[in-house]
JSON list of C-alpha atoms and ligand atoms in Angstrom, two decimals:
[
{"chain": "A", "resi": 938, "resn": "UNK", "atom": "CA", "xyz": [-0.18, -0.04, -0.04]},
{"chain": "A", "resi": 939, "resn": "UNK", "atom": "CA", "xyz": [1.70, 3.05, -1.13]},
{"chain": "A", "resi": 940, "resn": "UNK", "atom": "CA", "xyz": [0.71, 5.66, 1.54]},
{"chain": "A", "resi": 941, "resn": "UNK", "atom": "CA", "xyz": [0.39, 10.46, 0.53]},
{"chain": "A", "resi": 942, "resn": "UNK", "atom": "CA", "xyz": [-0.30, 11.76, 3.65]},
{"chain": "A", "resi": 943, "resn": "UNK", "atom": "CA", "xyz": [-0.86, 16.20, 3.34]},
{"chain": "A", "resi": 944, "resn": "UNK", "atom": "CA", "xyz": [0.46, 18.50, 6.11]},
{"chain": "A", "resi": 945, "resn": "UNK", "atom": "CA", "xyz": [-0.08, 21.88, 6.21]},
{"chain": "A", "resi": 946, "resn": "UNK", "atom": "CA", "xyz": [-1.57, 24.60, 9.32]},
{"chain": "A", "resi": 947, "resn": "UNK", "atom": "CA", "xyz": [-4.67, 24.51, 9.51]},
{"chain": "A", "resi": 948, "resn": "UNK", "atom": "CA", "xyz": [-6.50, 26.20, 7.62]},
{"chain": "A", "resi": 949, "resn": "UNK", "atom": "CA", "xyz": [-4.12, 25.81, 5.28]},
{"chain": "A", "resi": 950, "resn": "UNK", "atom": "CA", "xyz": [-6.88, 24.13, 2.98]},
{"chain": "A", "resi": 951, "resn": "UNK", "atom": "CA", "xyz": [-5.43, 19.97, 3.57]},
{"chain": "A", "resi": 952, "resn": "UNK", "atom": "CA", "xyz": [-8.42, 19.38, 4.11]},
{"chain": "A", "resi": 953, "resn": "UNK", "atom": "CA", "xyz": [-10.18, 20.02, 1.04]},
{"chain": "A", "resi": 954, "resn": "UNK", "atom": "CA", "xyz": [-7.01, 19.36, -0.83]},
{"chain": "A", "resi": 955, "resn": "UNK", "atom": "CA", "xyz": [-7.04, 15.56, 0.58]},
{"chain": "A", "resi": 956, "resn": "UNK", "atom": "CA", "xyz": [-10.84, 15.16, -0.67]},
{"chain": "A", "resi": 957, "resn": "UNK", "atom": "CA", "xyz": [-10.67, 16.66, -3.68]},
{"chain": "A", "resi": 958, "resn": "UNK", "atom": "CA", "xyz": [-7.18, 13.51, -4.78]},
{"chain": "A", "resi": 959, "resn": "UNK", "atom": "CA", "xyz": [-9.13, 11.62, -3.60]},
{"chain": "A", "resi": 960, "resn": "UNK", "atom": "CA", "xyz": [-12.33, 11.62, -5.59]},
{"chain": "A", "resi": 961, "resn": "UNK", "atom": "CA", "xyz": [-9.52, 12.25, -8.79]},
{"chain": "A", "resi": 962, "resn": "UNK", "atom": "CA", "xyz": [-7.57, 9.17, -7.55]},
{"chain": "A", "resi": 963, "resn": "UNK", "atom": "CA", "xyz": [-10.82, 7.44, -6.74]},
{"chain": "A", "resi": 964, "resn": "UNK", "atom": "CA", "xyz": [-8.67, 6.42, -3.50]},
{"chain": "A", "resi": 965, "resn": "UNK", "atom": "CA", "xyz": [-10.05, 6.24, 0.39]},
{"chain": "A", "resi": 966, "resn": "UNK", "atom": "CA", "xyz": [-8.99, 9.62, 2.74]},
{"chain": "A", "resi": 967, "resn": "UNK", "atom": "CA", "xyz": [-8.11, 7.83, 5.93]},
{"chain": "A", "resi": 968, "resn": "UNK", "atom": "CA", "xyz": [-8.72, 11.91, 8.62]},
{"chain": "A", "resi": 969, "resn": "UNK", "atom": "CA", "xyz": [-7.42, 11.57, 11.98]},
{"chain": "A", "resi": 970, "resn": "UNK", "atom": "CA", "xyz": [-9.85, 13.77, 13.23]},
{"chain": "A", "resi": 971, "resn": "UNK", "atom": "CA", "xyz": [-12.72, 11.82, 11.37]},
{"chain": "A", "resi": 972, "resn": "UNK", "atom": "CA", "xyz": [-12.33, 8.35, 13.08]},
{"chain": "A", "resi": 973, "resn": "UNK", "atom": "CA", "xyz": [-12.12, 10.26, 16.68]},
{"chain": "A", "resi": 974, "resn": "UNK", "atom": "CA", "xyz": [-15.26, 11.94, 16.01]},
{"chain": "A", "resi": 975, "resn": "UNK", "atom": "CA", "xyz": [-16.70, 8.75, 14.70]},
{"chain": "A", "resi": 976, "resn": "UNK", "atom": "CA", "xyz": [-15.52, 7.17, 17.98]},
{"chain": "A", "resi": 977, "resn": "UNK", "atom": "CA", "xyz": [-17.02, 10.41, 20.33]},
{"chain": "A", "resi": 978, "resn": "UNK", "atom": "CA", "xyz": [-20.38, 9.75, 18.29]},
{"chain": "A", "resi": 979, "resn": "UNK", "atom": "CA", "xyz": [-20.47, 6.18, 18.76]},
{"chain": "A", "resi": 980, "resn": "UNK", "atom": "CA", "xyz": [-20.12, 7.44, 21.97]},
{"chain": "A", "resi": 981, "resn": "UNK", "atom": "CA", "xyz": [-17.66, 3.90, 22.59]},
{"chain": "A", "resi": 982, "resn": "UNK", "atom": "CA", "xyz": [-16.04, 4.01, 25.74]},
{"chain": "A", "resi": 983, "resn": "UNK", "atom": "CA", "xyz": [-12.91, 5.11, 23.48]},
{"chain": "A", "resi": 984, "resn": "UNK", "atom": "CA", "xyz": [-15.21, 7.98, 22.16]},
{"chain": "A", "resi": 985, "resn": "UNK", "atom": "CA", "xyz": [-15.54, 8.79, 26.63]},
{"chain": "A", "resi": 986, "resn": "UNK", "atom": "CA", "xyz": [-11.87, 8.76, 26.44]},
{"chain": "A", "resi": 987, "resn": "UNK", "atom": "CA", "xyz": [-11.42, 10.65, 23.45]},
{"chain": "A", "resi": 988, "resn": "UNK", "atom": "CA", "xyz": [-14.36, 13.39, 24.13]},
{"chain": "A", "resi": 989, "resn": "UNK", "atom": "CA", "xyz": [-12.93, 13.73, 27.50]},
{"chain": "A", "resi": 990, "resn": "UNK", "atom": "CA", "xyz": [-9.43, 15.32, 26.12]},
{"chain": "A", "resi": 991, "resn": "UNK", "atom": "CA", "xyz": [-10.56, 17.47, 24.00]},
{"chain": "A", "resi": 992, "resn": "UNK", "atom": "CA", "xyz": [-13.09, 18.89, 26.14]},
{"chain": "A", "resi": 993, "resn": "UNK", "atom": "CA", "xyz": [-10.43, 18.94, 28.42]},
{"chain": "A", "resi": 994, "resn": "UNK", "atom": "CA", "xyz": [-7.75, 21.27, 25.42]},
{"chain": "A", "resi": 995, "resn": "UNK", "atom": "CA", "xyz": [-5.51, 17.73, 25.49]},
{"chain": "A", "resi": 996, "resn": "UNK", "atom": "CA", "xyz": [-4.79, 15.58, 22.55]},
{"chain": "A", "resi": 997, "resn": "UNK", "atom": "CA", "xyz": [-5.47, 12.65, 22.70]},
{"chain": "A", "resi": 998, "resn": "UNK", "atom": "CA", "xyz": [-4.07, 9.66, 25.10]},
{"chain": "A", "resi": 999, "resn": "UNK", "atom": "CA", "xyz": [-1.74, 8.51, 21.33]},
{"chain": "A", "resi": 1000, "resn": "UNK", "atom": "CA", "xyz": [-1.64, 4.74, 22.72]},
{"chain": "A", "resi": 1001, "resn": "UNK", "atom": "CA", "xyz": [-5.38, 5.06, 21.83]},
{"chain": "A", "resi": 1002, "resn": "UNK", "atom": "CA", "xyz": [-5.51, 7.05, 18.41]},
{"chain": "A", "resi": 1003, "resn": "UNK", "atom": "CA", "xyz": [-2.61, 4.26, 16.93]},
{"chain": "A", "resi": 1004, "resn": "UNK", "atom": "CA", "xyz": [-5.41, 1.58, 18.43]},
{"chain": "A", "resi": 1005, "resn": "UNK", "atom": "CA", "xyz": [-8.34, 3.23, 16.39]},
{"chain": "A", "resi": 1006, "resn": "UNK", "atom": "CA", "xyz": [-5.76, 4.34, 13.53]},
{"chain": "A", "resi": 1007, "resn": "UNK", "atom": "CA", "xyz": [-4.03, 0.94, 12.44]},
{"chain": "A", "resi": 1008, "resn": "UNK", "atom": "CA", "xyz": [-7.58, -0.87, 13.44]},
{"chain": "A", "resi": 1009, "resn": "UNK", "atom": "CA", "xyz": [-9.22, 1.39, 10.90]},
{"chain": "A", "resi": 1010, "resn": "UNK", "atom": "CA", "xyz": [-5.89, 1.37, 8.55]},
{"chain": "A", "resi": 1011, "resn": "UNK", "atom": "CA", "xyz": [-6.82, -3.26, 8.44]},
{"chain": "A", "resi": 1012, "resn": "UNK", "atom": "CA", "xyz": [-9.89, -2.25, 7.00]},
{"chain": "A", "resi": 1013, "resn": "UNK", "atom": "CA", "xyz": [-9.24, -0.57, 3.93]},
{"chain": "A", "resi": 1014, "resn": "UNK", "atom": "CA", "xyz": [-9.27, -2.30, 0.44]},
{"chain": "A", "resi": 1015, "resn": "UNK", "atom": "CA", "xyz": [-6.97, -0.48, -1.30]},
{"chain": "A", "resi": 1016, "resn": "UNK", "atom": "CA", "xyz": [-3.94, -0.01, -2.98]},
{"chain": "A", "resi": 1017, "resn": "UNK", "atom": "CA", "xyz": [-3.05, 3.49, -1.92]},
{"chain": "A", "resi": 1018, "resn": "UNK", "atom": "CA", "xyz": [-4.53, 6.12, 0.46]},
{"chain": "A", "resi": 1019, "resn": "UNK", "atom": "CA", "xyz": [-4.35, 9.42, 1.59]},
{"chain": "A", "resi": 1020, "resn": "UNK", "atom": "CA", "xyz": [-3.86, 11.19, 4.83]},
{"chain": "A", "resi": 1021, "resn": "UNK", "atom": "CA", "xyz": [-4.37, 14.00, 7.07]},
{"chain": "A", "resi": 1022, "resn": "UNK", "atom": "CA", "xyz": [-4.03, 14.77, 10.39]},
{"chain": "A", "resi": 1023, "resn": "UNK", "atom": "CA", "xyz": [-1.61, 11.27, 11.10]},
{"chain": "A", "resi": 1024, "resn": "UNK", "atom": "CA", "xyz": [1.92, 12.28, 12.82]},
{"chain": "A", "resi": 1025, "resn": "UNK", "atom": "CA", "xyz": [1.28, 14.72, 13.84]},
{"chain": "A", "resi": 1026, "resn": "UNK", "atom": "CA", "xyz": [4.31, 15.87, 15.17]},
{"chain": "A", "resi": 1027, "resn": "UNK", "atom": "CA", "xyz": [7.93, 13.73, 15.05]},
{"chain": "A", "resi": 1028, "resn": "UNK", "atom": "CA", "xyz": [7.36, 11.68, 18.05]},
{"chain": "A", "resi": 1029, "resn": "UNK", "atom": "CA", "xyz": [4.77, 10.20, 16.12]},
{"chain": "A", "resi": 1030, "resn": "UNK", "atom": "CA", "xyz": [6.30, 9.04, 13.48]},
{"chain": "A", "resi": 1031, "resn": "UNK", "atom": "CA", "xyz": [7.91, 6.04, 14.49]},
{"chain": "A", "resi": 1032, "resn": "UNK", "atom": "CA", "xyz": [4.91, 4.76, 15.72]},
{"chain": "A", "resi": 1033, "resn": "UNK", "atom": "CA", "xyz": [3.25, 5.36, 12.65]},
{"chain": "A", "resi": 1034, "resn": "UNK", "atom": "CA", "xyz": [5.33, 4.07, 10.41]},
{"chain": "A", "resi": 1035, "resn": "UNK", "atom": "CA", "xyz": [5.78, 0.30, 12.17]},
{"chain": "A", "resi": 1036, "resn": "UNK", "atom": "CA", "xyz": [2.50, 0.52, 11.60]},
{"chain": "A", "resi": 1037, "resn": "UNK", "atom": "CA", "xyz": [2.87, 1.68, 8.23]},
{"chain": "A", "resi": 1038, "resn": "UNK", "atom": "CA", "xyz": [4.70, -1.62, 7.84]},
{"chain": "A", "resi": 1039, "resn": "UNK", "atom": "CA", "xyz": [3.14, -3.79, 9.32]},
{"chain": "A", "resi": 1040, "resn": "UNK", "atom": "CA", "xyz": [0.60, -2.64, 7.09]},
{"chain": "A", "resi": 1041, "resn": "UNK", "atom": "CA", "xyz": [3.32, -3.62, 4.41]},
{"chain": "A", "resi": 1042, "resn": "UNK", "atom": "CA", "xyz": [1.69, -0.08, 3.47]},
{"chain": "A", "resi": 1043, "resn": "UNK", "atom": "CA", "xyz": [5.05, 3.21, 3.02]},
{"chain": "A", "resi": 1044, "resn": "UNK", "atom": "CA", "xyz": [4.83, 6.52, 2.61]},
{"chain": "A", "resi": 1045, "resn": "UNK", "atom": "CA", "xyz": [4.59, 7.32, -2.29]},
{"chain": "A", "resi": 1046, "resn": "UNK", "atom": "CA", "xyz": [4.82, 11.54, -0.60]},
{"chain": "A", "resi": 1047, "resn": "UNK", "atom": "CA", "xyz": [4.29, 13.75, 1.65]},
{"chain": "A", "resi": 1048, "resn": "UNK", "atom": "CA", "xyz": [2.49, 16.82, 0.75]},
{"chain": "A", "resi": 1049, "resn": "UNK", "atom": "CA", "xyz": [2.48, 20.35, 2.23]},
{"chain": "A", "resi": 1050, "resn": "UNK", "atom": "CA", "xyz": [0.49, 23.37, 2.15]},
{"chain": "A", "resi": 1051, "resn": "UNK", "atom": "CA", "xyz": [2.58, 26.62, 3.05]},
{"chain": "A", "resi": 1052, "resn": "UNK", "atom": "CA", "xyz": [0.55, 29.15, 4.36]},
{"chain": "A", "resi": 1053, "resn": "UNK", "atom": "CA", "xyz": [1.74, 32.54, 5.76]},
{"chain": "A", "resi": 1054, "resn": "UNK", "atom": "CA", "xyz": [0.44, 32.82, 9.61]},
{"chain": "A", "resi": 1055, "resn": "UNK", "atom": "CA", "xyz": [-1.12, 36.67, 8.31]},
{"chain": "A", "resi": 1056, "resn": "UNK", "atom": "CA", "xyz": [-3.11, 34.57, 5.96]},
{"chain": "A", "resi": 1057, "resn": "UNK", "atom": "CA", "xyz": [-4.76, 32.17, 7.99]},
{"chain": "A", "resi": 1058, "resn": "UNK", "atom": "CA", "xyz": [-5.73, 34.27, 9.77]},
{"chain": "A", "resi": 1059, "resn": "UNK", "atom": "CA", "xyz": [-8.22, 36.16, 7.92]},
{"chain": "A", "resi": 1060, "resn": "UNK", "atom": "CA", "xyz": [-8.64, 32.26, 5.74]},
{"chain": "A", "resi": 1061, "resn": "UNK", "atom": "CA", "xyz": [-9.86, 31.19, 9.82]},
{"chain": "A", "resi": 1062, "resn": "UNK", "atom": "CA", "xyz": [-12.67, 34.59, 10.34]},
{"chain": "A", "resi": 1063, "resn": "UNK", "atom": "CA", "xyz": [-13.68, 33.70, 6.51]},
{"chain": "A", "resi": 1064, "resn": "UNK", "atom": "CA", "xyz": [-14.25, 30.05, 7.32]},
{"chain": "A", "resi": 1065, "resn": "UNK", "atom": "CA", "xyz": [-18.89, 28.98, 8.10]},
{"chain": "A", "resi": 1066, "resn": "UNK", "atom": "CA", "xyz": [-19.22, 25.32, 7.53]},
{"chain": "A", "resi": 1067, "resn": "UNK", "atom": "CA", "xyz": [-23.27, 24.33, 6.04]},
{"chain": "A", "resi": 1068, "resn": "UNK", "atom": "CA", "xyz": [-25.84, 24.12, 9.66]},
{"chain": "A", "resi": 1069, "resn": "UNK", "atom": "CA", "xyz": [-27.25, 20.59, 8.10]},
{"chain": "A", "resi": 1070, "resn": "UNK", "atom": "CA", "xyz": [-23.95, 18.43, 6.97]},
{"chain": "A", "resi": 1071, "resn": "UNK", "atom": "CA", "xyz": [-21.03, 19.85, 8.00]},
{"chain": "A", "resi": 1072, "resn": "UNK", "atom": "CA", "xyz": [-19.74, 21.17, 4.39]},
{"chain": "A", "resi": 1073, "resn": "UNK", "atom": "CA", "xyz": [-17.35, 24.00, 5.39]},
{"chain": "A", "resi": 1074, "resn": "UNK", "atom": "CA", "xyz": [-17.66, 27.63, 3.24]},
{"chain": "A", "resi": 1075, "resn": "UNK", "atom": "CA", "xyz": [-15.55, 30.12, 2.98]},
{"chain": "A", "resi": 1076, "resn": "UNK", "atom": "CA", "xyz": [-18.06, 33.46, 3.37]},
{"chain": "A", "resi": 1077, "resn": "UNK", "atom": "CA", "xyz": [-17.49, 37.20, 3.07]},
{"chain": "A", "resi": 1078, "resn": "UNK", "atom": "CA", "xyz": [-19.34, 39.95, 5.59]},
{"chain": "A", "resi": 1079, "resn": "UNK", "atom": "CA", "xyz": [-22.49, 39.17, 3.50]},
{"chain": "A", "resi": 1080, "resn": "UNK", "atom": "CA", "xyz": [-22.41, 36.63, 1.37]},
{"chain": "A", "resi": 1081, "resn": "UNK", "atom": "CA", "xyz": [-25.18, 34.72, 1.40]},
{"chain": "A", "resi": 1082, "resn": "UNK", "atom": "CA", "xyz": [-25.14, 31.30, -0.18]},
{"chain": "A", "resi": 1083, "resn": "UNK", "atom": "CA", "xyz": [-27.10, 27.86, -0.78]},
{"chain": "A", "resi": 1084, "resn": "UNK", "atom": "CA", "xyz": [-25.09, 25.12, 0.50]},
{"chain": "A", "resi": 1085, "resn": "UNK", "atom": "CA", "xyz": [-24.58, 23.09, -2.85]},
{"chain": "A", "resi": 1086, "resn": "UNK", "atom": "CA", "xyz": [-24.40, 19.54, -1.40]},
{"chain": "A", "resi": 1087, "resn": "UNK", "atom": "CA", "xyz": [-28.18, 19.18, 0.83]},
{"chain": "A", "resi": 1088, "resn": "UNK", "atom": "CA", "xyz": [-28.94, 23.34, -0.67]},
{"chain": "A", "resi": 1089, "resn": "UNK", "atom": "CA", "xyz": [-29.46, 24.23, 2.63]},
{"chain": "A", "resi": 1090, "resn": "UNK", "atom": "CA", "xyz": [-28.75, 27.60, 3.95]},
{"chain": "A", "resi": 1091, "resn": "UNK", "atom": "CA", "xyz": [-28.02, 28.29, 7.71]},
{"chain": "A", "resi": 1092, "resn": "UNK", "atom": "CA", "xyz": [-23.69, 28.57, 7.92]},
{"chain": "A", "resi": 1093, "resn": "UNK", "atom": "CA", "xyz": [-22.45, 28.45, 11.53]},
{"chain": "A", "resi": 1094, "resn": "UNK", "atom": "CA", "xyz": [-18.23, 29.45, 13.03]},
{"chain": "A", "resi": 1095, "resn": "UNK", "atom": "CA", "xyz": [-16.80, 25.66, 12.74]},
{"chain": "A", "resi": 1096, "resn": "UNK", "atom": "CA", "xyz": [-16.55, 25.44, 17.20]},
{"chain": "A", "resi": 1097, "resn": "UNK", "atom": "CA", "xyz": [-12.80, 24.75, 16.98]},
{"chain": "A", "resi": 1098, "resn": "UNK", "atom": "CA", "xyz": [-12.46, 28.47, 15.05]},
{"chain": "A", "resi": 1099, "resn": "UNK", "atom": "CA", "xyz": [-12.43, 30.36, 17.70]},
{"chain": "A", "resi": 1100, "resn": "UNK", "atom": "CA", "xyz": [-10.36, 32.66, 17.97]},
{"chain": "A", "resi": 1101, "resn": "UNK", "atom": "CA", "xyz": [-7.96, 31.37, 21.37]},
{"chain": "A", "resi": 1102, "resn": "UNK", "atom": "CA", "xyz": [-8.44, 28.33, 19.32]},
{"chain": "A", "resi": 1103, "resn": "UNK", "atom": "CA", "xyz": [-6.50, 29.31, 16.05]},
{"chain": "A", "resi": 1104, "resn": "UNK", "atom": "CA", "xyz": [-3.87, 30.89, 17.89]},
{"chain": "A", "resi": 1105, "resn": "UNK", "atom": "CA", "xyz": [-2.89, 27.54, 20.42]},
{"chain": "A", "resi": 1106, "resn": "UNK", "atom": "CA", "xyz": [-2.97, 25.33, 17.96]},
{"chain": "A", "resi": 1107, "resn": "UNK", "atom": "CA", "xyz": [-1.64, 27.50, 14.80]},
{"chain": "A", "resi": 1108, "resn": "UNK", "atom": "CA", "xyz": [1.60, 27.27, 17.49]},
{"chain": "A", "resi": 1109, "resn": "UNK", "atom": "CA", "xyz": [1.14, 23.67, 18.68]},
{"chain": "A", "resi": 1110, "resn": "UNK", "atom": "CA", "xyz": [1.23, 23.54, 15.00]},
{"chain": "A", "resi": 1111, "resn": "UNK", "atom": "CA", "xyz": [4.54, 25.75, 14.17]},
{"chain": "A", "resi": 1112, "resn": "UNK", "atom": "CA", "xyz": [6.55, 23.19, 17.28]},
{"chain": "A", "resi": 1113, "resn": "UNK", "atom": "CA", "xyz": [5.43, 20.33, 15.31]},
{"chain": "A", "resi": 1114, "resn": "UNK", "atom": "CA", "xyz": [5.77, 20.66, 11.65]},
{"chain": "A", "resi": 1115, "resn": "UNK", "atom": "CA", "xyz": [9.73, 21.99, 11.24]},
{"chain": "A", "resi": 1116, "resn": "UNK", "atom": "CA", "xyz": [11.00, 18.07, 12.37]},
{"chain": "A", "resi": 1117, "resn": "UNK", "atom": "CA", "xyz": [7.93, 16.36, 10.71]},
{"chain": "A", "resi": 1118, "resn": "UNK", "atom": "CA", "xyz": [8.70, 18.74, 6.94]},
{"chain": "A", "resi": 1119, "resn": "UNK", "atom": "CA", "xyz": [12.81, 17.58, 8.02]},
{"chain": "A", "resi": 1120, "resn": "UNK", "atom": "CA", "xyz": [11.72, 13.79, 7.74]},
{"chain": "A", "resi": 1121, "resn": "UNK", "atom": "CA", "xyz": [10.14, 14.10, 4.99]},
{"chain": "A", "resi": 1122, "resn": "UNK", "atom": "CA", "xyz": [12.64, 16.10, 3.54]},
{"chain": "A", "resi": 1123, "resn": "UNK", "atom": "CA", "xyz": [15.44, 13.19, 4.78]},
{"chain": "A", "resi": 1124, "resn": "UNK", "atom": "CA", "xyz": [13.78, 10.30, 3.37]},
{"chain": "A", "resi": 1125, "resn": "UNK", "atom": "CA", "xyz": [13.02, 12.46, -0.90]},
{"chain": "A", "resi": 1126, "resn": "UNK", "atom": "CA", "xyz": [8.95, 12.40, -0.53]},
{"chain": "A", "resi": 1127, "resn": "UNK", "atom": "CA", "xyz": [8.40, 16.32, 0.49]},
{"chain": "A", "resi": 1128, "resn": "UNK", "atom": "CA", "xyz": [6.72, 18.29, -1.97]},
{"chain": "A", "resi": 1129, "resn": "UNK", "atom": "CA", "xyz": [6.12, 22.02, -1.16]},
{"chain": "A", "resi": 1130, "resn": "UNK", "atom": "CA", "xyz": [2.78, 23.68, -2.74]},
{"chain": "A", "resi": 1131, "resn": "UNK", "atom": "CA", "xyz": [1.97, 26.61, -2.23]},
{"chain": "A", "resi": 1132, "resn": "UNK", "atom": "CA", "xyz": [-0.95, 27.30, -0.11]},
{"chain": "A", "resi": 1133, "resn": "UNK", "atom": "CA", "xyz": [-2.48, 30.51, -1.78]},
{"chain": "A", "resi": 1134, "resn": "UNK", "atom": "CA", "xyz": [-2.68, 29.57, -4.73]},
{"chain": "A", "resi": 1135, "resn": "UNK", "atom": "CA", "xyz": [-6.66, 29.56, -5.71]},
{"chain": "A", "resi": 1136, "resn": "UNK", "atom": "CA", "xyz": [-8.16, 25.17, -4.33]},
{"chain": "A", "resi": 1137, "resn": "UNK", "atom": "CA", "xyz": [-8.10, 23.63, -8.51]},
{"chain": "A", "resi": 1138, "resn": "UNK", "atom": "CA", "xyz": [-4.70, 25.61, -8.59]},
{"chain": "A", "resi": 1139, "resn": "UNK", "atom": "CA", "xyz": [-3.32, 24.28, -5.94]},
{"chain": "A", "resi": 1140, "resn": "UNK", "atom": "CA", "xyz": [-5.61, 20.99, -6.81]},
{"chain": "A", "resi": 1141, "resn": "UNK", "atom": "CA", "xyz": [-3.30, 20.68, -9.90]},
{"chain": "A", "resi": 1142, "resn": "UNK", "atom": "CA", "xyz": [-0.59, 20.67, -9.12]},
{"chain": "A", "resi": 1143, "resn": "UNK", "atom": "CA", "xyz": [-1.02, 18.28, -6.80]},
{"chain": "A", "resi": 1144, "resn": "UNK", "atom": "CA", "xyz": [-2.22, 15.71, -9.20]},
{"chain": "A", "resi": 1145, "resn": "UNK", "atom": "CA", "xyz": [0.94, 16.96, -11.64]},
{"chain": "A", "resi": 1146, "resn": "UNK", "atom": "CA", "xyz": [3.48, 14.86, -8.53]},
{"chain": "A", "resi": 1147, "resn": "UNK", "atom": "CA", "xyz": [1.42, 11.88, -7.62]},
{"chain": "A", "resi": 1148, "resn": "UNK", "atom": "CA", "xyz": [0.95, 9.02, -10.03]},
{"chain": "A", "resi": 1149, "resn": "UNK", "atom": "CA", "xyz": [-1.95, 9.65, -11.62]},
{"chain": "A", "resi": 1150, "resn": "UNK", "atom": "CA", "xyz": [-5.16, 7.21, -10.88]},
{"chain": "A", "resi": 1151, "resn": "UNK", "atom": "CA", "xyz": [-3.78, 3.10, -11.51]},
{"chain": "A", "resi": 1152, "resn": "UNK", "atom": "CA", "xyz": [-6.46, 1.78, -14.81]},
{"chain": "A", "resi": 1153, "resn": "UNK", "atom": "CA", "xyz": [-4.64, -1.41, -14.41]},
{"chain": "A", "resi": 1154, "resn": "UNK", "atom": "CA", "xyz": [-6.10, -1.90, -11.06]},
{"chain": "A", "resi": 1155, "resn": "UNK", "atom": "CA", "xyz": [-9.86, -1.79, -11.35]},
{"chain": "A", "resi": 1156, "resn": "UNK", "atom": "CA", "xyz": [-11.83, -4.74, -13.34]},
{"chain": "A", "resi": 1157, "resn": "UNK", "atom": "CA", "xyz": [-12.35, -4.59, -16.36]},
{"chain": "A", "resi": 1158, "resn": "UNK", "atom": "CA", "xyz": [-15.25, -3.59, -17.41]},
{"chain": "A", "resi": 1159, "resn": "UNK", "atom": "CA", "xyz": [-17.46, -6.44, -18.41]},
{"chain": "A", "resi": 1160, "resn": "UNK", "atom": "CA", "xyz": [-18.84, -6.13, -22.20]},
{"chain": "A", "resi": 1161, "resn": "UNK", "atom": "CA", "xyz": [-22.44, -6.80, -23.00]},
{"chain": "A", "resi": 1162, "resn": "UNK", "atom": "CA", "xyz": [-23.38, -10.15, -24.64]},
{"chain": "A", "resi": 1163, "resn": "UNK", "atom": "CA", "xyz": [-26.92, -9.81, -25.55]},
{"chain": "B", "resi": 497, "resn": "ZN", "atom": "ZN1", "xyz": [-25.15, 21.48, 3.46]}
]
C-alpha cells in the first residue's frame, strides 16, 4: 500500500485538497480527526476518553489514537490511500511507521501546503460550515449562499475556529511541523505547494506530482453479451 500524507497549518486547506485528491485518484482518504469524531459520536468507551481529552483541551491518548488508526487501516481495501492529520509531530513518526510496516505500506509522497500565518488568520475568520451537512465554505461578510450539497442556507462558524483556539493550534503546529518536514525531506518524499493559490490550481499542481489514477487495478468493464 502506498500512502500520500497531507501536512500544513490549520486553515491551509489541506482537508479540502485531501478530499479533492481522494476523488480524482479514486483512493480512500483517512482523516484522523474524522476517525476520532466517529468514536466520539459512537459513544464508545474510547470515544468517551477522547471526548474527555478534547474537553480539557488536551490531545487524546496517543496509544489509543494508534489503536484506532491501525484498526481502520486494516479495513482498507486499496493499494493507495491518503492520510490527513497523522502523524502530527516527529515523536509520532516511529509508531506510525511501525503500523505502516505491519500493513506493508510506505509513504509515496508528503504534500506540504505552505501558507503564511497572516493569510491563515484571515481565512479562519471566513470559514463556516453548513449547519445541516457540515460542508465547509469560505464566506465573507454579507455573502448569502446555499449549500451545494444539501441546499441548506444556515451556516455556522466551526467550533475550533475561535481565534484563541486558533492561535494555540498554530503554535502547536509551528512547534511540530519543522521536524516532520525534515523527516519527509530526508526520505525524499516531501513536495511543497503554495497554499495561497486558488483551490483548483493547488489541486492540479498536486496531481502533477503524483502517479495518475491506476486503471490497471480496476476490474475491466464487462462487455454486454446481449
Ligand atoms: Zn449542506
